[in-house]
CSV table of C-alpha atoms in Angstrom, one decimal:
chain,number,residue,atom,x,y,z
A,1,UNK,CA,9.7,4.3,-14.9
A,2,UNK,CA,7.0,2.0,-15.6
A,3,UNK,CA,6.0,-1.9,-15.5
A,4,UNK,CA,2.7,-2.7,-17.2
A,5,UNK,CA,1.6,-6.2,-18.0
A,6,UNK,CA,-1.3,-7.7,-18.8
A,7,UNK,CA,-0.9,-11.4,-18.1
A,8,UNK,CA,-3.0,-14.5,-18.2
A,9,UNK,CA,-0.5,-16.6,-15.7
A,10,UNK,CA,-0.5,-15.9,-11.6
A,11,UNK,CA,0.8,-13.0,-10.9
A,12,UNK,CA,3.9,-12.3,-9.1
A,13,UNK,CA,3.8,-9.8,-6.5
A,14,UNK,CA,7.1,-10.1,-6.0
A,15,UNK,CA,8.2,-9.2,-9.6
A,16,UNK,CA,6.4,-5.8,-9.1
A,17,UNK,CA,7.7,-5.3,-5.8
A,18,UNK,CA,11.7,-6.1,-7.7
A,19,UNK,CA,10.5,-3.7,-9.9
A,20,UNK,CA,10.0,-0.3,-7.7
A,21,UNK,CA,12.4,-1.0,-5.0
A,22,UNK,CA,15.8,0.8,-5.2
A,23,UNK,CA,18.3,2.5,-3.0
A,24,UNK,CA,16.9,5.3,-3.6
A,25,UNK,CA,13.7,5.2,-2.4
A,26,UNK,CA,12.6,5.2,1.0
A,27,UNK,CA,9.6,2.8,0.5
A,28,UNK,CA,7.1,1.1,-1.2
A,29,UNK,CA,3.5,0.9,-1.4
A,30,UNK,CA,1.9,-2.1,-3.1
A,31,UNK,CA,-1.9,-2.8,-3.6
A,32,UNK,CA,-3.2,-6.7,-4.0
A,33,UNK,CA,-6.2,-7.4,-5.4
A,34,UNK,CA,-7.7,-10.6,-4.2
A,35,UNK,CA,-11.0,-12.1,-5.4
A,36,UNK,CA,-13.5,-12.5,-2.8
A,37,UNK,CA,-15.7,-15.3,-2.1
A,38,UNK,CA,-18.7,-13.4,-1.6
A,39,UNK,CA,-20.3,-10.5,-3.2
A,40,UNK,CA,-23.4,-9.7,-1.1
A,41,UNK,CA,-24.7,-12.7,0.5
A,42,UNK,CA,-23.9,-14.4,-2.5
A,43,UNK,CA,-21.1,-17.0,-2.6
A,44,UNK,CA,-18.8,-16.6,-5.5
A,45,UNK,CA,-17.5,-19.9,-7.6
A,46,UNK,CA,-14.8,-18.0,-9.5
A,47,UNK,CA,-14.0,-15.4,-11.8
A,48,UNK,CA,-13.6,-14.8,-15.3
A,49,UNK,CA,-11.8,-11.5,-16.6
A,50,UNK,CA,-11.4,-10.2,-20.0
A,51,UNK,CA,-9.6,-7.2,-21.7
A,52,UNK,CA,-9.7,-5.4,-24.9
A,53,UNK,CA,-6.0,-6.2,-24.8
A,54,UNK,CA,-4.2,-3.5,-26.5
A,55,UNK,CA,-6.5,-0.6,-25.5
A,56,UNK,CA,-6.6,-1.8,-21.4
A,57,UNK,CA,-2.7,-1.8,-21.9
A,58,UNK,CA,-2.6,2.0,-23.3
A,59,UNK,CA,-4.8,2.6,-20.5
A,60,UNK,CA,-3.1,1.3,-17.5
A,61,UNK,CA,-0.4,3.0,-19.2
A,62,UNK,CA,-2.1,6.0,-19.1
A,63,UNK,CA,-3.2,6.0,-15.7
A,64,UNK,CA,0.8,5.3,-14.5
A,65,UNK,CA,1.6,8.6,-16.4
A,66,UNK,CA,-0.9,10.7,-14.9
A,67,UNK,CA,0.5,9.3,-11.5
A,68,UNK,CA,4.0,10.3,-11.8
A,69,UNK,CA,3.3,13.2,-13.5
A,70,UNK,CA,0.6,14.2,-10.4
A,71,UNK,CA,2.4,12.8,-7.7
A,72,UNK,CA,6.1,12.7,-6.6
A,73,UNK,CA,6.8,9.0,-7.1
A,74,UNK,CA,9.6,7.0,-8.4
A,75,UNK,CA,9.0,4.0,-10.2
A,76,UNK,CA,4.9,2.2,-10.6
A,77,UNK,CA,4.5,-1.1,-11.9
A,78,UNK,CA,0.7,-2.0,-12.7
A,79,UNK,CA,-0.2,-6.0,-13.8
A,80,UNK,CA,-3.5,-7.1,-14.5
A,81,UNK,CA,-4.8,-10.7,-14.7
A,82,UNK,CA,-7.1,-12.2,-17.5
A,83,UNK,CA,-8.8,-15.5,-17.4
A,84,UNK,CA,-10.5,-17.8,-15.1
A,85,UNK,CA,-9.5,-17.2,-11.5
A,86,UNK,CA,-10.7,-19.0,-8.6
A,87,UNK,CA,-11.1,-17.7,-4.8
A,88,UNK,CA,-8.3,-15.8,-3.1
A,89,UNK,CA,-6.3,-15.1,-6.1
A,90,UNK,CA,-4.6,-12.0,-7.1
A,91,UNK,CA,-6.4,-10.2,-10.0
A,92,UNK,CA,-4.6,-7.1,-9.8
A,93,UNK,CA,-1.2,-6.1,-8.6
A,94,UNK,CA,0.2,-2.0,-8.1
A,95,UNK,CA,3.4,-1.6,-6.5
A,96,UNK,CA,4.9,2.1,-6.7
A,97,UNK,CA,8.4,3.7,-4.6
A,98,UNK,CA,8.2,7.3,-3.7
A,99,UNK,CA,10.9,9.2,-2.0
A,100,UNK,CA,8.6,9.9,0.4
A,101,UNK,CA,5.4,7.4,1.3
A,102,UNK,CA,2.8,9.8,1.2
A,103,UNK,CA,3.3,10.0,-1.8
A,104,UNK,CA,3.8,6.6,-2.8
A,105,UNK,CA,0.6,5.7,-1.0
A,106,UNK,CA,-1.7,8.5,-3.1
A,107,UNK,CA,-0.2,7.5,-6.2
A,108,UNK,CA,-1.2,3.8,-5.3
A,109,UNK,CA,-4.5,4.5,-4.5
A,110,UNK,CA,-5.1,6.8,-7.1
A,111,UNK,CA,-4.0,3.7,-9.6
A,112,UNK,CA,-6.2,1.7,-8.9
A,113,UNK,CA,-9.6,4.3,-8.2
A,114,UNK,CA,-8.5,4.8,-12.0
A,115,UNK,CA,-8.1,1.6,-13.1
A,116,UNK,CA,-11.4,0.6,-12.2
A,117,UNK,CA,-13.1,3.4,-14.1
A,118,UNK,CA,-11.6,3.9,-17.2
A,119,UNK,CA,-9.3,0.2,-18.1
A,120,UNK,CA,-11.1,-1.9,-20.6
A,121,UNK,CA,-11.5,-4.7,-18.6
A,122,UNK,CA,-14.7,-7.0,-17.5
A,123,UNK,CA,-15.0,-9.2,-15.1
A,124,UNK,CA,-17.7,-11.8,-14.9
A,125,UNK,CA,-18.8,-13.2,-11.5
A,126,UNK,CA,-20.1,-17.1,-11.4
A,127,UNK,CA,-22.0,-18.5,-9.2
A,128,UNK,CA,-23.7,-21.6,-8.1
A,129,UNK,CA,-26.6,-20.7,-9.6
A,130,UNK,CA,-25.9,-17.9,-12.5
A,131,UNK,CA,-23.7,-15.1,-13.5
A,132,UNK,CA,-23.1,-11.6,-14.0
A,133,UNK,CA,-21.2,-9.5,-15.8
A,134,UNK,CA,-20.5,-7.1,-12.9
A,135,UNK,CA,-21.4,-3.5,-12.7
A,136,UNK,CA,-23.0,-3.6,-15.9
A,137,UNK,CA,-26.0,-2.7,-14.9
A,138,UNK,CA,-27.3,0.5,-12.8
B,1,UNK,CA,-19.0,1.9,-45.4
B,2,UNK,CA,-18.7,-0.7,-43.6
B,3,UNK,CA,-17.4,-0.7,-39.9
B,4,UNK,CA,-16.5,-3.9,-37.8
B,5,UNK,CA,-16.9,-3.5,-34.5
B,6,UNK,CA,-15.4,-5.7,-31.9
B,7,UNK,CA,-17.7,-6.1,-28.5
B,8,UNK,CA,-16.8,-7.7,-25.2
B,9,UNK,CA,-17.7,-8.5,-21.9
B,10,UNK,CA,-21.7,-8.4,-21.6
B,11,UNK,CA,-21.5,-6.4,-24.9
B,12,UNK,CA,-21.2,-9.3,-26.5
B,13,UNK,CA,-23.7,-11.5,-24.7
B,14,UNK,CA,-26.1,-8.9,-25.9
B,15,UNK,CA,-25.1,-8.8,-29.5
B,16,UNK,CA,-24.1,-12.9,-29.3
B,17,UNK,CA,-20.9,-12.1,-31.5
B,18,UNK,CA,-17.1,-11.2,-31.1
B,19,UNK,CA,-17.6,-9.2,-33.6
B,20,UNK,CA,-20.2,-6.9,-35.3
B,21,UNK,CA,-20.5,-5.8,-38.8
B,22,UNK,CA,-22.6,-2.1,-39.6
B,23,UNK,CA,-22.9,-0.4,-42.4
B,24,UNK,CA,-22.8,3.4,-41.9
B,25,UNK,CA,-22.8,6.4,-44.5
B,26,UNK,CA,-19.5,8.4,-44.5
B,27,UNK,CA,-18.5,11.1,-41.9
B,28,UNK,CA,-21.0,8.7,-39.6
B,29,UNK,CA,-19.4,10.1,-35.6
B,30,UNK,CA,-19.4,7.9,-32.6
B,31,UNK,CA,-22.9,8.9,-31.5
B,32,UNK,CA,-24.8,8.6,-34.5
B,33,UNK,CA,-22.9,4.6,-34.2
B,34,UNK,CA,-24.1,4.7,-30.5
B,35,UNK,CA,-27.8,5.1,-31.7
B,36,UNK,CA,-27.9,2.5,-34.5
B,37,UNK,CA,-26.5,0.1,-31.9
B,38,UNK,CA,-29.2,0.8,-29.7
B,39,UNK,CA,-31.7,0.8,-32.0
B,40,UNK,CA,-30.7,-2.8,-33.3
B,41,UNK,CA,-30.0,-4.1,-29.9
B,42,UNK,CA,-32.4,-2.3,-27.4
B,43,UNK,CA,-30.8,-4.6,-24.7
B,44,UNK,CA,-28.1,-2.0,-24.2
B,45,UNK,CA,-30.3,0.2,-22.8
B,46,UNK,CA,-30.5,-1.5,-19.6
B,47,UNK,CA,-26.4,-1.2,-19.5
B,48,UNK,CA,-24.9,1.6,-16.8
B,49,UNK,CA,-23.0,2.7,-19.8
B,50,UNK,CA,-21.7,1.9,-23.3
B,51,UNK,CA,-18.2,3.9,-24.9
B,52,UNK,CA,-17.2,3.5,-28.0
B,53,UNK,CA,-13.5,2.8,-28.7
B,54,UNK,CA,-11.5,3.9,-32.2
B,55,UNK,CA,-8.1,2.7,-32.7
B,56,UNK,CA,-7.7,1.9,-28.7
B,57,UNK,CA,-8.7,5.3,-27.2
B,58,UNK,CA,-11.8,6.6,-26.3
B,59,UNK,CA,-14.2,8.3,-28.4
B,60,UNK,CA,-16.3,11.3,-27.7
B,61,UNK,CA,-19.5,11.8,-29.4
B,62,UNK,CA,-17.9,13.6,-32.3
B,63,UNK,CA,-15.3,11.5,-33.0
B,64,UNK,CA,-15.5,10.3,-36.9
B,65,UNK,CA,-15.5,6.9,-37.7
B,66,UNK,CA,-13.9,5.6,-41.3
B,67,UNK,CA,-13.8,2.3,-42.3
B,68,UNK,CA,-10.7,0.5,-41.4
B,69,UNK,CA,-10.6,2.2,-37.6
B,70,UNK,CA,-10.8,-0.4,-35.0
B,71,UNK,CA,-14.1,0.4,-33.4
B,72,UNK,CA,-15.0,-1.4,-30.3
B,73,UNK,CA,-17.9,-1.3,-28.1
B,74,UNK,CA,-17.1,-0.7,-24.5
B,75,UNK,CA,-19.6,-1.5,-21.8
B,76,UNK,CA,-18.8,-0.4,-18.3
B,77,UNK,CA,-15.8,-2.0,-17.3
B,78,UNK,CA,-15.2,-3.7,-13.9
B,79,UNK,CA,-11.6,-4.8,-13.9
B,80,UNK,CA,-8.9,-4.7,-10.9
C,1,UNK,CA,-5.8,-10.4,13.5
C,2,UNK,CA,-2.6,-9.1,14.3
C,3,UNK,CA,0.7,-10.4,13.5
C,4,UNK,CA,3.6,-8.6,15.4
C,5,UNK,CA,7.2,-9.4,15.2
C,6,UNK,CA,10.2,-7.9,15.2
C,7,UNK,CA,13.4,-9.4,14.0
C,8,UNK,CA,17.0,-9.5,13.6
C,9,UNK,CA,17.0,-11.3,10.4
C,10,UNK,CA,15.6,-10.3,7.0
C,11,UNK,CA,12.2,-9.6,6.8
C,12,UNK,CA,9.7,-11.4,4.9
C,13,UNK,CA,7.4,-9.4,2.5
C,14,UNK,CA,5.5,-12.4,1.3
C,15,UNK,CA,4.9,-14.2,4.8
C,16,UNK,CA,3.1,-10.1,6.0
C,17,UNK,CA,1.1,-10.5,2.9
C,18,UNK,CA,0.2,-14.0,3.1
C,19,UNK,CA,-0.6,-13.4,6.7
C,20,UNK,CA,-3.2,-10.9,6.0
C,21,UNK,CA,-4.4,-12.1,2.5
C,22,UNK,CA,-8.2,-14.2,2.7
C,23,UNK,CA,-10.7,-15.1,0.5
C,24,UNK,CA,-13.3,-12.8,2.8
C,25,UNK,CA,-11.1,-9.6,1.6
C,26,UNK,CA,-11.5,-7.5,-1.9
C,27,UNK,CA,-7.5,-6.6,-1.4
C,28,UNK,CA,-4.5,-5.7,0.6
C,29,UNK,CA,-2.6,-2.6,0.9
C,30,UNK,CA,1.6,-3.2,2.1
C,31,UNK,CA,3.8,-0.5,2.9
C,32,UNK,CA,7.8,-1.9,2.6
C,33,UNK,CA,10.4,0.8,4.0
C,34,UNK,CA,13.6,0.8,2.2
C,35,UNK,CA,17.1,2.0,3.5
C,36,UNK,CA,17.8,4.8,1.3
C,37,UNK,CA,21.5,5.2,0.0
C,38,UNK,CA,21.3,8.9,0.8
C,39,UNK,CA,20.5,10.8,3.4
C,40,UNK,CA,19.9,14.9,1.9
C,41,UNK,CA,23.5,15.2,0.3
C,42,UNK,CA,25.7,12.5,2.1
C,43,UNK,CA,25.7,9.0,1.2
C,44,UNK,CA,25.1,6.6,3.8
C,45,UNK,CA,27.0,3.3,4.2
C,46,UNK,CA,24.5,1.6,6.6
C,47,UNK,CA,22.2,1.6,9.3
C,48,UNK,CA,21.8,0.1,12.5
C,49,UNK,CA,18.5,-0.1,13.9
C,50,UNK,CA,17.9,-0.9,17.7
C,51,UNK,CA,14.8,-1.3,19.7
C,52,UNK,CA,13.6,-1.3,23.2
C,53,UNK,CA,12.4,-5.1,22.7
C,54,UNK,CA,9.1,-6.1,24.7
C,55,UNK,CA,8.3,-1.9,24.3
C,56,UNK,CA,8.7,-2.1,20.9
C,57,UNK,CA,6.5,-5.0,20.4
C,58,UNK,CA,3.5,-3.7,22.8
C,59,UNK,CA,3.8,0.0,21.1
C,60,UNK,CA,3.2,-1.8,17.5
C,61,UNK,CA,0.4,-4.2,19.2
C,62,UNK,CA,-1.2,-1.0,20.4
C,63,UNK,CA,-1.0,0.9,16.8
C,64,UNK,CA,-2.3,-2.3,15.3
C,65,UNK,CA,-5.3,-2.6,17.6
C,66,UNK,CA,-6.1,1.2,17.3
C,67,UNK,CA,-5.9,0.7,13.5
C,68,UNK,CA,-8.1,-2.4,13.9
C,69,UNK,CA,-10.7,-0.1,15.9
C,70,UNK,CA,-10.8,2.8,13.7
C,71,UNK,CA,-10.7,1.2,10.2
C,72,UNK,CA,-12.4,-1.4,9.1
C,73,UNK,CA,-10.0,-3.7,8.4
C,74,UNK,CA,-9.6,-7.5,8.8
C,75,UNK,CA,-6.0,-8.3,9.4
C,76,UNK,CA,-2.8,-6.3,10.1
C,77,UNK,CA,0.9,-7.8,10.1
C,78,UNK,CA,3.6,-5.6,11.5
C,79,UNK,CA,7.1,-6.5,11.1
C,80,UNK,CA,10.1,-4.7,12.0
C,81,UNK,CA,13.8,-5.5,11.7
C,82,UNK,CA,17.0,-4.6,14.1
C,83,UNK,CA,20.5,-5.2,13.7
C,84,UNK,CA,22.6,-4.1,10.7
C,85,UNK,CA,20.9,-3.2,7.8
C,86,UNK,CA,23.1,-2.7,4.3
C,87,UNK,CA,21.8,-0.3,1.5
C,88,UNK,CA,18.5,-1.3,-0.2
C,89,UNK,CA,17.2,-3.6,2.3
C,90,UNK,CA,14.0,-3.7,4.5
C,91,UNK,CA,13.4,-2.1,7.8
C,92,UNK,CA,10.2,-2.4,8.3
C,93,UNK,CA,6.7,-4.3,6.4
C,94,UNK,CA,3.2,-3.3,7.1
C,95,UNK,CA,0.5,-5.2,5.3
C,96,UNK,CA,-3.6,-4.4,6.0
C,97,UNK,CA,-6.3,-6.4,4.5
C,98,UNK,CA,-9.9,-5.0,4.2
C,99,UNK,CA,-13.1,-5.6,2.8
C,100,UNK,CA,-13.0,-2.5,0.7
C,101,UNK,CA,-9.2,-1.0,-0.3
C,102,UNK,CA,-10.0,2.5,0.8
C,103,UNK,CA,-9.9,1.1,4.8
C,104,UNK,CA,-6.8,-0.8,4.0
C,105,UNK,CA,-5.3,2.2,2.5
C,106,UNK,CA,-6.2,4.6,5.4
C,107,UNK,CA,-5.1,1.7,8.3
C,108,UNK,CA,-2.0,0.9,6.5
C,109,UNK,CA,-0.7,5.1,6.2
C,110,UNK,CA,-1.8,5.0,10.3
C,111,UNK,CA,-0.1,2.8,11.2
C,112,UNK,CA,3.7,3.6,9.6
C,113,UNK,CA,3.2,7.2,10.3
C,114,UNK,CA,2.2,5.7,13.8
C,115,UNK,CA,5.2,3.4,14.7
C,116,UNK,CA,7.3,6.5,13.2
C,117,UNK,CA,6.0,8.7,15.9
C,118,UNK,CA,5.4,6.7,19.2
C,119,UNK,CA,7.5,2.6,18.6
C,120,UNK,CA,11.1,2.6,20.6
C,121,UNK,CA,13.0,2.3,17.7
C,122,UNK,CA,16.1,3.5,16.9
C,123,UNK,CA,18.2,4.3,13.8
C,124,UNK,CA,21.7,5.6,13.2
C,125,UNK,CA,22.9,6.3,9.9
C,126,UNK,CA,26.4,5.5,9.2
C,127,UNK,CA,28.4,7.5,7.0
C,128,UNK,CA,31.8,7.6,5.9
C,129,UNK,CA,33.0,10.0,8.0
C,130,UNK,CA,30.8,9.7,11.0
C,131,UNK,CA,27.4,8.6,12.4
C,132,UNK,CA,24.3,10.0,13.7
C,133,UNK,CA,21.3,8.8,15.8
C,134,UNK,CA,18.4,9.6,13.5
C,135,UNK,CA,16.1,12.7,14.8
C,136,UNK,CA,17.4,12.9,17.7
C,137,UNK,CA,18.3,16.3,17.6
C,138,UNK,CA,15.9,19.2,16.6
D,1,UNK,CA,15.0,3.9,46.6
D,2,UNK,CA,18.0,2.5,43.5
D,3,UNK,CA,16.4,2.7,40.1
D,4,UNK,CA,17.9,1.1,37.4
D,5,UNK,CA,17.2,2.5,34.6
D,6,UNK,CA,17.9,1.0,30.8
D,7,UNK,CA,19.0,2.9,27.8
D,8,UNK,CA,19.2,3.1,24.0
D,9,UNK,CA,20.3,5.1,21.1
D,10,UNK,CA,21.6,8.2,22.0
D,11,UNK,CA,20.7,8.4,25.7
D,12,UNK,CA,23.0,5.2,25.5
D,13,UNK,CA,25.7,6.8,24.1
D,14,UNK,CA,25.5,10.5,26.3
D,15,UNK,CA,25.5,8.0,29.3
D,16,UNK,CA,28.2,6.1,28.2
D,17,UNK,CA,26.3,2.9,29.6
D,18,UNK,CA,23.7,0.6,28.8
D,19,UNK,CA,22.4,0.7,32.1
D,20,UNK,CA,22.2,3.5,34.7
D,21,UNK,CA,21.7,3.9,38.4
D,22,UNK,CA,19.7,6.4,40.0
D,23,UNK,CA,19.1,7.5,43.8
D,24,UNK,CA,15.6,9.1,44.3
D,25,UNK,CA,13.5,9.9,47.1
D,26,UNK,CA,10.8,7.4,47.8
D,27,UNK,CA,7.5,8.7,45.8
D,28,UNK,CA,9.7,10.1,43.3
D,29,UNK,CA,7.8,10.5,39.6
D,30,UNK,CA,8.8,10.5,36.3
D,31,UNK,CA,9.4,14.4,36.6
D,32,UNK,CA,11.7,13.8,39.3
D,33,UNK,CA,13.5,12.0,37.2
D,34,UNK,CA,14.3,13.6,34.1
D,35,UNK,CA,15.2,16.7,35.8
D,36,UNK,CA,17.7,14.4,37.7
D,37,UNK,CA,19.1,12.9,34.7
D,38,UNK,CA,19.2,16.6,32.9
D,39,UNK,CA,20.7,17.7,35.7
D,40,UNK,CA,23.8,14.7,35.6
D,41,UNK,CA,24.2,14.8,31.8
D,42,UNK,CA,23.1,18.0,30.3
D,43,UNK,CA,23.6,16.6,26.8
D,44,UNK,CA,20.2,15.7,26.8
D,45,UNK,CA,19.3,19.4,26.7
D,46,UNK,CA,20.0,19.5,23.4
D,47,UNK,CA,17.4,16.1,22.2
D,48,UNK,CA,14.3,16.8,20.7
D,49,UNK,CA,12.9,15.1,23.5
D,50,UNK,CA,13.3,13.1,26.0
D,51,UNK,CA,10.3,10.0,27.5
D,52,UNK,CA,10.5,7.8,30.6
D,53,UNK,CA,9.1,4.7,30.0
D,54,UNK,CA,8.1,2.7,33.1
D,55,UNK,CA,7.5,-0.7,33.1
D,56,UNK,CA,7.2,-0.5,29.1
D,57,UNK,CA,4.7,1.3,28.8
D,58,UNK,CA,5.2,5.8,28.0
D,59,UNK,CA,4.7,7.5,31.7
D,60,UNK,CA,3.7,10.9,32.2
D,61,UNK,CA,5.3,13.4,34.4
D,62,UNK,CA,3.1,12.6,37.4
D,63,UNK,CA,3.8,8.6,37.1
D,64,UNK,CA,4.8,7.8,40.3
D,65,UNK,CA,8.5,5.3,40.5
D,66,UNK,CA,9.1,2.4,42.6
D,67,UNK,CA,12.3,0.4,43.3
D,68,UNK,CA,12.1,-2.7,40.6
D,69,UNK,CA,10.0,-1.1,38.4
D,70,UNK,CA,11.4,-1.3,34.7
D,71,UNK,CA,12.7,2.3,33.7
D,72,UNK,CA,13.9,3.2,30.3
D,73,UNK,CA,15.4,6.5,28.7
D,74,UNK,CA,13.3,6.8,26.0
D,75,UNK,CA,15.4,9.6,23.2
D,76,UNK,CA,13.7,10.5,20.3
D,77,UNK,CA,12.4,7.5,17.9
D,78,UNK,CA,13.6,7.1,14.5
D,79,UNK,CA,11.8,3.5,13.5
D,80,UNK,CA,10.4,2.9,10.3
């Protein structure tokens, strides 16, 4: 069973943690995204994220199916933020429950390795000084 | 025909636009539409990447674009 | 940093997260055990979970520091509940923050597979028709 | 020497006690002891396995026991 939102309010951890859990699991594994206040040596204002809406959906869609088709998990639950978000807050949350927590922890990982290479999102980094569109360029 | 293209992200710094209109001849694919992009806006050369989109999946070079797909330029992505 | 506890009242996911969440991190990995409502074919009622107290606590320290030494990782909170524990609810919550997610990934597996092995904990799964101490026997 | 010695789970239940006390020779080690208590209960034969901790920390067969040290049975752990 799946959970994927693309959201432009904060991001409830929680919600994807309600959604995975269940008696008949025997754990969790959920990955947070935060966003840093530094990329390099550079100090980072805050973030701006944008999707191609419909097709970053299908994808993070996509990705979950792989996963519990690939991996012996239970229940994954993928949200994605849009918008301007300062330091410290939560870009990205992926929760999935696995019978057993190797498996829940693969699945995770392999989530969000994924998401960052095929979901139509961009993120744009602002600084003091400038911006960049990140890994846009080689 | 005529294809609109929607463009995001740095893709759209480069083209200054939301959204970009090209004409194309019929049975034009996804890579001939890669070309005339980077011929018009050489800026994209300097990108890591650039996939085109059509109706919300991915296209490969041979993918056929009509008029009235949803075509959108995708440069690479960075989200999560 | 290291945030150890172990508790006899239910465990909070958030306050492990919120221990090891910073602006200086890209993410956090959690890992939330779940009392499962079966046990191979027979349906468990509860669990009791009871620890070797001031053991317990240094055997957790210890997997957290070894994590901190072989991953890179910034902050680790370990908690652990004993007492009763009714269908569904949360044994134990391991949350690991890192610069890059792959650290917090590999510390976070480590250290559940860890306490598993080595943390004087025990569990006895109630049924209805009889209890057993958890691994106990071969 | 006395030893008391503390125990959980199913070492708890085989003793019948929470706490159990032991008469060794003076120098006695961790060895000494767990053939002793195999020896007094042999359902512990039958456990996966069986630690001494000493003074909470694990302590190997040669760890040598003193009177007020703080011994636990130590049966297999099931945490987590």
């Amino acid at each position: 069973m799946l959970d994927i939102q693309l959201l432009s309010t904060p991001l409830s951890i929680s919600a994807c943690e309600a959604f995975v859990e269940s008696p008949e699991v025997g754990g969790a594994v959920v990955f947070i995204g935060t966003v840093r206040n530094k990329t390099g040596a550079k100090s980072v204002t805050r973030l701006e994220f944008e999707a191609y809406k419909p097709m970053a959906i299908n994808e993070m869609r996509k990705i979950a199916e792989r996963a519990l088709s690939t991996f012996s998990v239970f229940k994954i639950s993928i949200h994605h933020r849009v918008g301007i978000l300062d330091i410290g807050e939560v870009p990205v949350v992926i929760a999935v429950s696995a019978p057993h927590r190797g498996a829940a922890f693969d699945a995770c990982e392999f989530c969000i390795d994924e998401l960052k290479k095929t979901v139509p999102i961009w993120k744009k980094e602002v600084f003091e000084d400038g911006e960049i569109w990140v890994a846009a360029h080689p | 025909m005529t294809l609109e293209i929607l463009t995001f992200g740095i893709a759209r710094d480069i083209i200054g636009s939301s959204v970009l209109t090209v004409e194309m001849l019929e049975g034009a694919t996804v890579d001939d539409l890669k070309r005339q992009i980077l011929t018009l806006y050489p800026g994209f050369i300097a990108l890591s990447s650039l996939m085109i989109a059509v109706n919300t999946e991915y296209g490969n070079e041979t993918t056929v674009l009509k008029e009235g797909d949803e075509i959108a330029l995708i440069p690479p992505v960075s989200g999560g």
